[in-house]
């Protein structure tokens, strides 16, 4: 059972067929289901990495909810939640970190 706290409604969705190279800067809540290479940034926003997403980026956000593949540093001002079948390869930093059983995590 997922124990996520309420997040704001999703304001932007990048679908499974989407590929972005460069920086993604946003406010609100964004869901990524495609491929992103570069940086993902938001001072207070929430990023949701979907199960089919492949992300090769450094992430700096308010809240990160991860269910897909991420390679890069994740820094969240409020919290990081990682759920299966997520695969995270990189360091994570946040005051609150939740990693469910079944997640593949390689970092510190």
mmCIF file of N, CA and C in Angstrom:
data_model
loop_
_atom_site.group_PDB
_atom_site.id
_atom_site.type_symbol
_atom_site.label_atom_id
_atom_site.label_comp_id
_atom_site.label_asym_id
_atom_site.label_seq_id
_atom_site.Cartn_x
_atom_site.Cartn_y
_atom_site.Cartn_z
ATOM 1 N N UNK A 1 0.837 -1.169 0.000
ATOM 2 C CA UNK A 1 0.000 0.000 0.000
ATOM 3 C C UNK A 1 0.887 1.238 0.000
ATOM 4 N N UNK A 2 0.595 2.165 -0.841
ATOM 5 C CA UNK A 2 1.355 3.402 -0.920
ATOM 6 C C UNK A 2 0.919 4.339 0.187
ATOM 7 N N UNK A 3 1.894 4.979 0.808
ATOM 8 C CA UNK A 3 1.615 5.832 1.955
ATOM 9 C C UNK A 3 1.890 7.295 1.641
ATOM 10 N N UNK A 4 1.703 7.699 0.414
ATOM 11 C CA UNK A 4 2.032 9.059 0.049
ATOM 12 C C UNK A 4 1.099 10.041 0.735
ATOM 13 N N UNK A 5 1.666 11.182 1.066
ATOM 14 C CA UNK A 5 0.852 12.273 1.566
ATOM 15 C C UNK A 5 0.155 12.904 0.370
ATOM 16 N N UNK A 6 -0.881 13.648 0.634
ATOM 17 C CA UNK A 6 -1.588 14.313 -0.452
ATOM 18 C C UNK A 6 -0.642 15.253 -1.192
ATOM 19 N N UNK A 7 -0.661 15.192 -2.504
ATOM 20 C CA UNK A 7 0.097 16.127 -3.315
ATOM 21 C C UNK A 7 -0.895 16.974 -4.089
ATOM 22 N N UNK A 8 -0.429 18.089 -4.563
ATOM 23 C CA UNK A 8 -1.275 18.970 -5.364
ATOM 24 C C UNK A 8 -1.658 18.261 -6.657
ATOM 25 N N UNK A 9 -2.732 18.682 -7.295
ATOM 26 C CA UNK A 9 -3.114 18.066 -8.569
ATOM 27 C C UNK A 9 -1.978 18.196 -9.602
ATOM 28 N N UNK A 10 -1.865 17.193 -10.451
ATOM 29 C CA UNK A 10 -0.826 17.204 -11.487
ATOM 30 C C UNK A 10 -1.148 18.310 -12.484
ATOM 31 N N UNK A 11 -0.182 19.209 -12.708
ATOM 32 C CA UNK A 11 -0.385 20.320 -13.632
ATOM 33 C C UNK A 11 0.220 20.041 -15.005
ATOM 34 N N UNK A 12 1.194 19.142 -15.081
ATOM 35 C CA UNK A 12 1.854 18.833 -16.353
ATOM 36 C C UNK A 12 2.177 17.349 -16.404
ATOM 37 N N UNK A 13 1.966 16.745 -17.578
ATOM 38 C CA UNK A 13 2.324 15.343 -17.796
ATOM 39 C C UNK A 13 3.184 15.257 -19.049
ATOM 40 N N UNK A 14 4.337 14.602 -18.930
ATOM 41 C CA UNK A 14 5.138 14.265 -20.097
ATOM 42 C C UNK A 14 4.970 12.768 -20.311
ATOM 43 N N UNK A 15 4.259 12.391 -21.359
ATOM 44 C CA UNK A 15 3.882 11.008 -21.597
ATOM 45 C C UNK A 15 5.028 10.086 -21.944
ATOM 46 N N UNK A 16 4.695 8.803 -22.034
ATOM 47 C CA UNK A 16 5.682 7.748 -22.266
ATOM 48 C C UNK A 16 6.430 7.919 -23.587
ATOM 49 N N UNK A 17 5.840 8.551 -24.560
ATOM 50 C CA UNK A 17 6.471 8.736 -25.870
ATOM 51 C C UNK A 17 7.275 10.031 -25.947
ATOM 52 N N UNK A 18 7.432 10.738 -24.832
ATOM 53 C CA UNK A 18 8.129 12.020 -24.795
ATOM 54 C C UNK A 18 9.585 11.833 -24.402
ATOM 55 N N UNK A 19 10.484 12.560 -25.086
ATOM 56 C CA UNK A 19 11.895 12.574 -24.733
ATOM 57 C C UNK A 19 12.344 14.028 -24.640
ATOM 58 N N UNK A 20 13.001 14.378 -23.532
ATOM 59 C CA UNK A 20 13.459 15.745 -23.305
ATOM 60 C C UNK A 20 14.946 15.712 -22.985
ATOM 61 N N UNK A 21 15.724 16.567 -23.678
ATOM 62 C CA UNK A 21 17.135 16.746 -23.371
ATOM 63 C C UNK A 21 17.326 18.188 -22.963
ATOM 64 N N UNK A 22 17.913 18.395 -21.771
ATOM 65 C CA UNK A 22 18.112 19.751 -21.278
ATOM 66 C C UNK A 22 17.514 19.893 -19.896
ATOM 67 N N UNK A 23 17.052 21.091 -19.575
ATOM 68 C CA UNK A 23 16.502 21.370 -18.258
ATOM 69 C C UNK A 23 14.985 21.406 -18.282
ATOM 70 N N UNK A 24 14.383 20.813 -17.265
ATOM 71 C CA UNK A 24 12.941 20.897 -17.056
ATOM 72 C C UNK A 24 12.754 21.684 -15.765
ATOM 73 N N UNK A 25 12.216 22.895 -15.871
ATOM 74 C CA UNK A 25 11.949 23.735 -14.712
ATOM 75 C C UNK A 25 10.437 23.916 -14.621
ATOM 76 N N UNK A 26 9.891 23.807 -13.401
ATOM 77 C CA UNK A 26 8.438 23.859 -13.263
ATOM 78 C C UNK A 26 8.025 24.338 -11.886
ATOM 79 N N UNK A 27 6.748 24.661 -11.757
ATOM 80 C CA UNK A 27 6.100 24.886 -10.473
ATOM 81 C C UNK A 27 4.914 23.939 -10.422
ATOM 82 N N UNK A 28 4.374 23.688 -9.267
ATOM 83 C CA UNK A 28 3.249 22.763 -9.159
ATOM 84 C C UNK A 28 3.727 21.329 -9.135
ATOM 85 N N UNK A 29 2.956 20.451 -9.780
ATOM 86 C CA UNK A 29 3.261 19.021 -9.799
ATOM 87 C C UNK A 29 3.371 18.549 -11.244
ATOM 88 N N UNK A 30 4.448 17.846 -11.556
ATOM 89 C CA UNK A 30 4.658 17.316 -12.901
ATOM 90 C C UNK A 30 4.861 15.806 -12.797
ATOM 91 N N UNK A 31 4.263 15.081 -13.742
ATOM 92 C CA UNK A 31 4.462 13.634 -13.833
ATOM 93 C C UNK A 31 5.241 13.349 -15.106
ATOM 94 N N UNK A 32 6.325 12.571 -14.953
ATOM 95 C CA UNK A 32 7.176 12.210 -16.080
ATOM 96 C C UNK A 32 7.053 10.715 -16.325
ATOM 97 N N UNK A 33 6.629 10.347 -17.529
ATOM 98 C CA UNK A 33 6.520 8.942 -17.901
ATOM 99 C C UNK A 33 7.438 8.580 -19.061
ATOM 100 N N UNK A 34 8.141 9.560 -19.624
ATOM 101 C CA UNK A 34 9.026 9.321 -20.757
ATOM 102 C C UNK A 34 10.479 9.340 -20.354
ATOM 103 N N UNK A 35 11.315 9.907 -21.248
ATOM 104 C CA UNK A 35 12.756 9.982 -21.018
ATOM 105 C C UNK A 35 13.163 11.439 -20.822
ATOM 106 N N UNK A 36 14.015 11.669 -19.824
ATOM 107 C CA UNK A 36 14.557 13.002 -19.585
ATOM 108 C C UNK A 36 16.052 12.869 -19.326
ATOM 109 N N UNK A 37 16.847 13.685 -20.028
ATOM 110 C CA UNK A 37 18.292 13.756 -19.815
ATOM 111 C C UNK A 37 18.647 15.206 -19.538
ATOM 112 N N UNK A 38 19.324 15.471 -18.424
ATOM 113 C CA UNK A 38 19.730 16.836 -18.107
ATOM 114 C C UNK A 38 19.478 17.179 -16.659
ATOM 115 N N UNK A 39 18.587 18.161 -16.413
ATOM 116 C CA UNK A 39 18.255 18.600 -15.056
ATOM 117 C C UNK A 39 16.749 18.734 -14.910
ATOM 118 N N UNK A 40 16.267 18.441 -13.701
ATOM 119 C CA UNK A 40 14.865 18.655 -13.348
ATOM 120 C C UNK A 40 14.880 19.528 -12.107
ATOM 121 N N UNK A 41 14.254 20.716 -12.191
ATOM 122 C CA UNK A 41 14.359 21.681 -11.107
ATOM 123 C C UNK A 41 13.035 22.343 -10.773
ATOM 124 N N UNK A 42 12.788 22.495 -9.469
ATOM 125 C CA UNK A 42 11.673 23.267 -8.964
ATOM 126 C C UNK A 42 11.936 23.551 -7.491
ATOM 127 N N UNK A 43 11.803 24.798 -7.068
ATOM 128 C CA UNK A 43 12.087 25.125 -5.674
ATOM 129 C C UNK A 43 11.117 24.441 -4.726
ATOM 130 N N UNK A 44 9.833 24.429 -5.062
ATOM 131 C CA UNK A 44 8.831 23.870 -4.153
ATOM 132 C C UNK A 44 7.955 22.807 -4.805
ATOM 133 N N UNK A 45 8.148 22.531 -6.077
ATOM 134 C CA UNK A 45 7.268 21.625 -6.809
ATOM 135 C C UNK A 45 7.487 20.157 -6.490
ATOM 136 N N UNK A 46 6.546 19.352 -6.988
ATOM 137 C CA UNK A 46 6.583 17.900 -6.821
ATOM 138 C C UNK A 46 6.803 17.253 -8.179
ATOM 139 N N UNK A 47 7.750 16.328 -8.246
ATOM 140 C CA UNK A 47 7.951 15.547 -9.460
ATOM 141 C C UNK A 47 7.553 14.109 -9.156
ATOM 142 N N UNK A 48 6.763 13.531 -10.059
ATOM 143 C CA UNK A 48 6.374 12.127 -9.969
ATOM 144 C C UNK A 48 7.009 11.423 -11.160
ATOM 145 N N UNK A 49 7.884 10.476 -10.883
ATOM 146 C CA UNK A 49 8.559 9.701 -11.928
ATOM 147 C C UNK A 49 7.778 8.401 -12.082
ATOM 148 N N UNK A 50 7.061 8.251 -13.194
ATOM 149 C CA UNK A 50 6.226 7.078 -13.433
ATOM 150 C C UNK A 50 7.020 5.798 -13.626
ATOM 151 N N UNK A 51 6.332 4.675 -13.556
ATOM 152 C CA UNK A 51 6.964 3.354 -13.625
ATOM 153 C C UNK A 51 7.745 3.118 -14.908
ATOM 154 N N UNK A 52 7.334 3.711 -16.024
ATOM 155 C CA UNK A 52 8.005 3.477 -17.300
ATOM 156 C C UNK A 52 9.022 4.560 -17.635
ATOM 157 N N UNK A 53 9.187 5.548 -16.775
ATOM 158 C CA UNK A 53 10.104 6.656 -17.034
ATOM 159 C C UNK A 53 11.554 6.216 -16.912
ATOM 160 N N UNK A 54 12.401 6.822 -17.746
ATOM 161 C CA UNK A 54 13.847 6.623 -17.696
ATOM 162 C C UNK A 54 14.471 8.008 -17.606
ATOM 163 N N UNK A 55 15.034 8.313 -16.449
ATOM 164 C CA UNK A 55 15.545 9.650 -16.176
ATOM 165 C C UNK A 55 17.051 9.576 -15.945
ATOM 166 N N UNK A 56 17.811 10.359 -16.709
ATOM 167 C CA UNK A 56 19.248 10.526 -16.489
ATOM 168 C C UNK A 56 19.450 12.000 -16.241
ATOM 169 N N UNK A 57 19.206 12.405 -14.997
ATOM 170 C CA UNK A 57 19.224 13.826 -14.671
ATOM 171 C C UNK A 57 19.464 14.021 -13.185
ATOM 172 N N UNK A 58 20.009 15.174 -12.843
ATOM 173 C CA UNK A 58 20.058 15.597 -11.458
ATOM 174 C C UNK A 58 18.724 16.256 -11.151
ATOM 175 N N UNK A 59 18.135 15.892 -10.028
ATOM 176 C CA UNK A 59 16.804 16.359 -9.661
ATOM 177 C C UNK A 59 16.906 17.198 -8.391
ATOM 178 N N UNK A 60 16.362 18.413 -8.438
ATOM 179 C CA UNK A 60 16.321 19.294 -7.282
ATOM 180 C C UNK A 60 14.905 19.871 -7.191
ATOM 181 N N UNK A 61 14.113 19.343 -6.239
ATOM 182 C CA UNK A 61 12.694 19.687 -6.143
ATOM 183 C C UNK A 61 12.265 19.792 -4.675
ATOM 184 N N UNK A 62 10.993 20.113 -4.467
ATOM 185 C CA UNK A 62 10.437 20.093 -3.124
ATOM 186 C C UNK A 62 10.150 18.676 -2.676
ATOM 187 N N UNK A 63 9.443 17.909 -3.541
ATOM 188 C CA UNK A 63 9.074 16.524 -3.248
ATOM 189 C C UNK A 63 9.362 15.676 -4.482
ATOM 190 N N UNK A 64 9.966 14.501 -4.283
ATOM 191 C CA UNK A 64 10.215 13.558 -5.377
ATOM 192 C C UNK A 64 9.534 12.239 -5.038
ATOM 193 N N UNK A 65 8.667 11.777 -5.949
ATOM 194 C CA UNK A 65 7.998 10.480 -5.818
ATOM 195 C C UNK A 65 8.457 9.658 -7.013
ATOM 196 N N UNK A 66 9.143 8.548 -6.743
ATOM 197 C CA UNK A 66 9.824 7.813 -7.807
ATOM 198 C C UNK A 66 9.338 6.377 -7.877
ATOM 199 N N UNK A 67 8.949 5.971 -9.108
ATOM 200 C CA UNK A 67 8.550 4.593 -9.374
ATOM 201 C C UNK A 67 9.271 4.035 -10.602
ATOM 202 N N UNK A 68 10.028 4.882 -11.308
ATOM 203 C CA UNK A 68 10.725 4.469 -12.518
ATOM 204 C C UNK A 68 12.222 4.390 -12.304
ATOM 205 N N UNK A 69 12.980 4.513 -13.414
ATOM 206 C CA UNK A 69 14.443 4.426 -13.363
ATOM 207 C C UNK A 69 15.042 5.820 -13.332
ATOM 208 N N UNK A 70 15.920 6.061 -12.358
ATOM 209 C CA UNK A 70 16.585 7.357 -12.234
ATOM 210 C C UNK A 70 18.076 7.132 -12.048
ATOM 211 N N UNK A 71 18.872 7.843 -12.864
ATOM 212 C CA UNK A 71 20.320 7.848 -12.706
ATOM 213 C C UNK A 71 20.723 9.303 -12.527
ATOM 214 N N UNK A 72 21.166 9.639 -11.308
ATOM 215 C CA UNK A 72 21.552 11.009 -11.010
ATOM 216 C C UNK A 72 21.316 11.317 -9.546
ATOM 217 N N UNK A 73 21.699 12.504 -9.145
ATOM 218 C CA UNK A 73 21.542 12.961 -7.765
ATOM 219 C C UNK A 73 20.122 13.484 -7.566
ATOM 220 N N UNK A 74 19.491 13.088 -6.461
ATOM 221 C CA UNK A 74 18.147 13.561 -6.137
ATOM 222 C C UNK A 74 18.224 14.344 -4.833
ATOM 223 N N UNK A 75 17.823 15.612 -4.885
ATOM 224 C CA UNK A 75 17.828 16.482 -3.715
ATOM 225 C C UNK A 75 16.418 17.062 -3.580
ATOM 226 N N UNK A 76 15.729 16.718 -2.497
ATOM 227 C CA UNK A 76 14.366 17.204 -2.273
ATOM 228 C C UNK A 76 14.307 17.985 -0.965
ATOM 229 N N UNK A 77 13.759 19.175 -1.007
ATOM 230 C CA UNK A 77 13.685 20.038 0.172
ATOM 231 C C UNK A 77 12.780 19.459 1.257
ATOM 232 N N UNK A 78 11.712 18.726 0.857
ATOM 233 C CA UNK A 78 10.750 18.206 1.832
ATOM 234 C C UNK A 78 10.834 16.699 2.031
ATOM 235 N N UNK A 79 10.733 15.920 0.941
ATOM 236 C CA UNK A 79 10.772 14.468 1.104
ATOM 237 C C UNK A 79 11.012 13.768 -0.236
ATOM 238 N N UNK A 80 11.504 12.516 -0.112
ATOM 239 C CA UNK A 80 11.676 11.617 -1.254
ATOM 240 C C UNK A 80 10.948 10.325 -0.908
ATOM 241 N N UNK A 81 10.101 9.857 -1.827
ATOM 242 C CA UNK A 81 9.410 8.576 -1.677
ATOM 243 C C UNK A 81 9.773 7.714 -2.876
ATOM 244 N N UNK A 82 10.230 6.481 -2.612
ATOM 245 C CA UNK A 82 10.629 5.589 -3.704
ATOM 246 C C UNK A 82 9.867 4.277 -3.554
ATOM 247 N N UNK A 83 9.156 3.903 -4.631
ATOM 248 C CA UNK A 83 8.292 2.719 -4.631
ATOM 249 C C UNK A 83 8.712 1.762 -5.741
ATOM 250 N N UNK A 84 8.490 0.443 -5.544
ATOM 251 C CA UNK A 84 8.786 -0.508 -6.614
ATOM 252 C C UNK A 84 7.902 -0.225 -7.821
ATOM 253 N N UNK A 85 8.389 -0.445 -9.006
ATOM 254 C CA UNK A 85 9.627 -1.148 -9.367
ATOM 255 C C UNK A 85 10.807 -0.206 -9.590
ATOM 256 N N UNK A 86 10.925 0.859 -8.844
ATOM 257 C CA UNK A 86 11.963 1.871 -9.045
ATOM 258 C C UNK A 86 13.370 1.298 -9.001
ATOM 259 N N UNK A 87 14.231 1.918 -9.820
ATOM 260 C CA UNK A 87 15.660 1.639 -9.825
ATOM 261 C C UNK A 87 16.355 2.989 -9.741
ATOM 262 N N UNK A 88 17.053 3.234 -8.649
ATOM 263 C CA UNK A 88 17.727 4.514 -8.451
ATOM 264 C C UNK A 88 19.221 4.269 -8.353
ATOM 265 N N UNK A 89 19.983 4.956 -9.209
ATOM 266 C CA UNK A 89 21.429 4.860 -9.222
ATOM 267 C C UNK A 89 21.979 6.264 -9.025
ATOM 268 N N UNK A 90 22.264 6.613 -7.766
ATOM 269 C CA UNK A 90 22.771 7.949 -7.458
ATOM 270 C C UNK A 90 22.466 8.293 -6.019
ATOM 271 N N UNK A 91 23.056 9.360 -5.556
ATOM 272 C CA UNK A 91 22.878 9.786 -4.173
ATOM 273 C C UNK A 91 21.554 10.521 -4.006
ATOM 274 N N UNK A 92 20.959 10.392 -2.813
ATOM 275 C CA UNK A 92 19.714 11.080 -2.510
ATOM 276 C C UNK A 92 19.886 11.859 -1.210
ATOM 277 N N UNK A 93 19.192 13.012 -1.135
ATOM 278 C CA UNK A 93 19.279 13.843 0.054
ATOM 279 C C UNK A 93 17.945 14.539 0.287
ATOM 280 N N UNK A 94 17.419 14.401 1.518
ATOM 281 C CA UNK A 94 16.169 15.034 1.906
ATOM 282 C C UNK A 94 15.986 14.860 3.404
ATOM 283 N N UNK A 95 15.209 15.724 4.060
ATOM 284 C CA UNK A 95 14.963 15.521 5.486
ATOM 285 C C UNK A 95 14.148 14.254 5.770
ATOM 286 N N UNK A 96 13.301 13.845 4.813
ATOM 287 C CA UNK A 96 12.476 12.645 4.971
ATOM 288 C C UNK A 96 12.672 11.777 3.729
ATOM 289 N N UNK A 97 13.076 10.505 3.939
ATOM 290 C CA UNK A 97 13.275 9.576 2.831
ATOM 291 C C UNK A 97 12.543 8.284 3.144
ATOM 292 N N UNK A 98 11.735 7.812 2.192
ATOM 293 C CA UNK A 98 11.001 6.565 2.340
ATOM 294 C C UNK A 98 11.322 5.680 1.145
ATOM 295 N N UNK A 99 11.868 4.472 1.413
ATOM 296 C CA UNK A 99 12.207 3.535 0.340
ATOM 297 C C UNK A 99 11.485 2.226 0.658
ATOM 298 N N UNK A 100 10.525 1.846 -0.191
ATOM 299 C CA UNK A 100 9.767 0.600 0.018
ATOM 300 C C UNK A 100 10.581 -0.620 -0.377
ATOM 301 N N UNK A 101 10.195 -1.768 0.187
ATOM 302 C CA UNK A 101 10.801 -3.051 -0.163
ATOM 303 C C UNK A 101 10.587 -3.305 -1.653
ATOM 304 N N UNK A 102 11.600 -3.854 -2.298
ATOM 305 C CA UNK A 102 11.502 -4.164 -3.717
ATOM 306 C C UNK A 102 12.155 -3.129 -4.613
ATOM 307 N N UNK A 103 12.594 -2.028 -4.046
ATOM 308 C CA UNK A 103 13.266 -0.981 -4.801
ATOM 309 C C UNK A 103 14.738 -1.343 -4.959
ATOM 310 N N UNK A 104 15.314 -1.081 -6.146
ATOM 311 C CA UNK A 104 16.739 -1.246 -6.345
ATOM 312 C C UNK A 104 17.396 0.123 -6.169
ATOM 313 N N UNK A 105 18.220 0.245 -5.125
ATOM 314 C CA UNK A 105 18.862 1.527 -4.832
ATOM 315 C C UNK A 105 20.353 1.332 -4.715
ATOM 316 N N UNK A 106 21.118 2.122 -5.490
ATOM 317 C CA UNK A 106 22.562 2.099 -5.456
ATOM 318 C C UNK A 106 23.045 3.527 -5.268
ATOM 319 N N UNK A 107 23.367 3.886 -4.044
ATOM 320 C CA UNK A 107 23.810 5.238 -3.748
ATOM 321 C C UNK A 107 23.916 5.421 -2.257
ATOM 322 N N UNK A 108 23.952 6.675 -1.838
ATOM 323 C CA UNK A 108 23.993 6.957 -0.404
ATOM 324 C C UNK A 108 23.117 8.150 -0.088
#
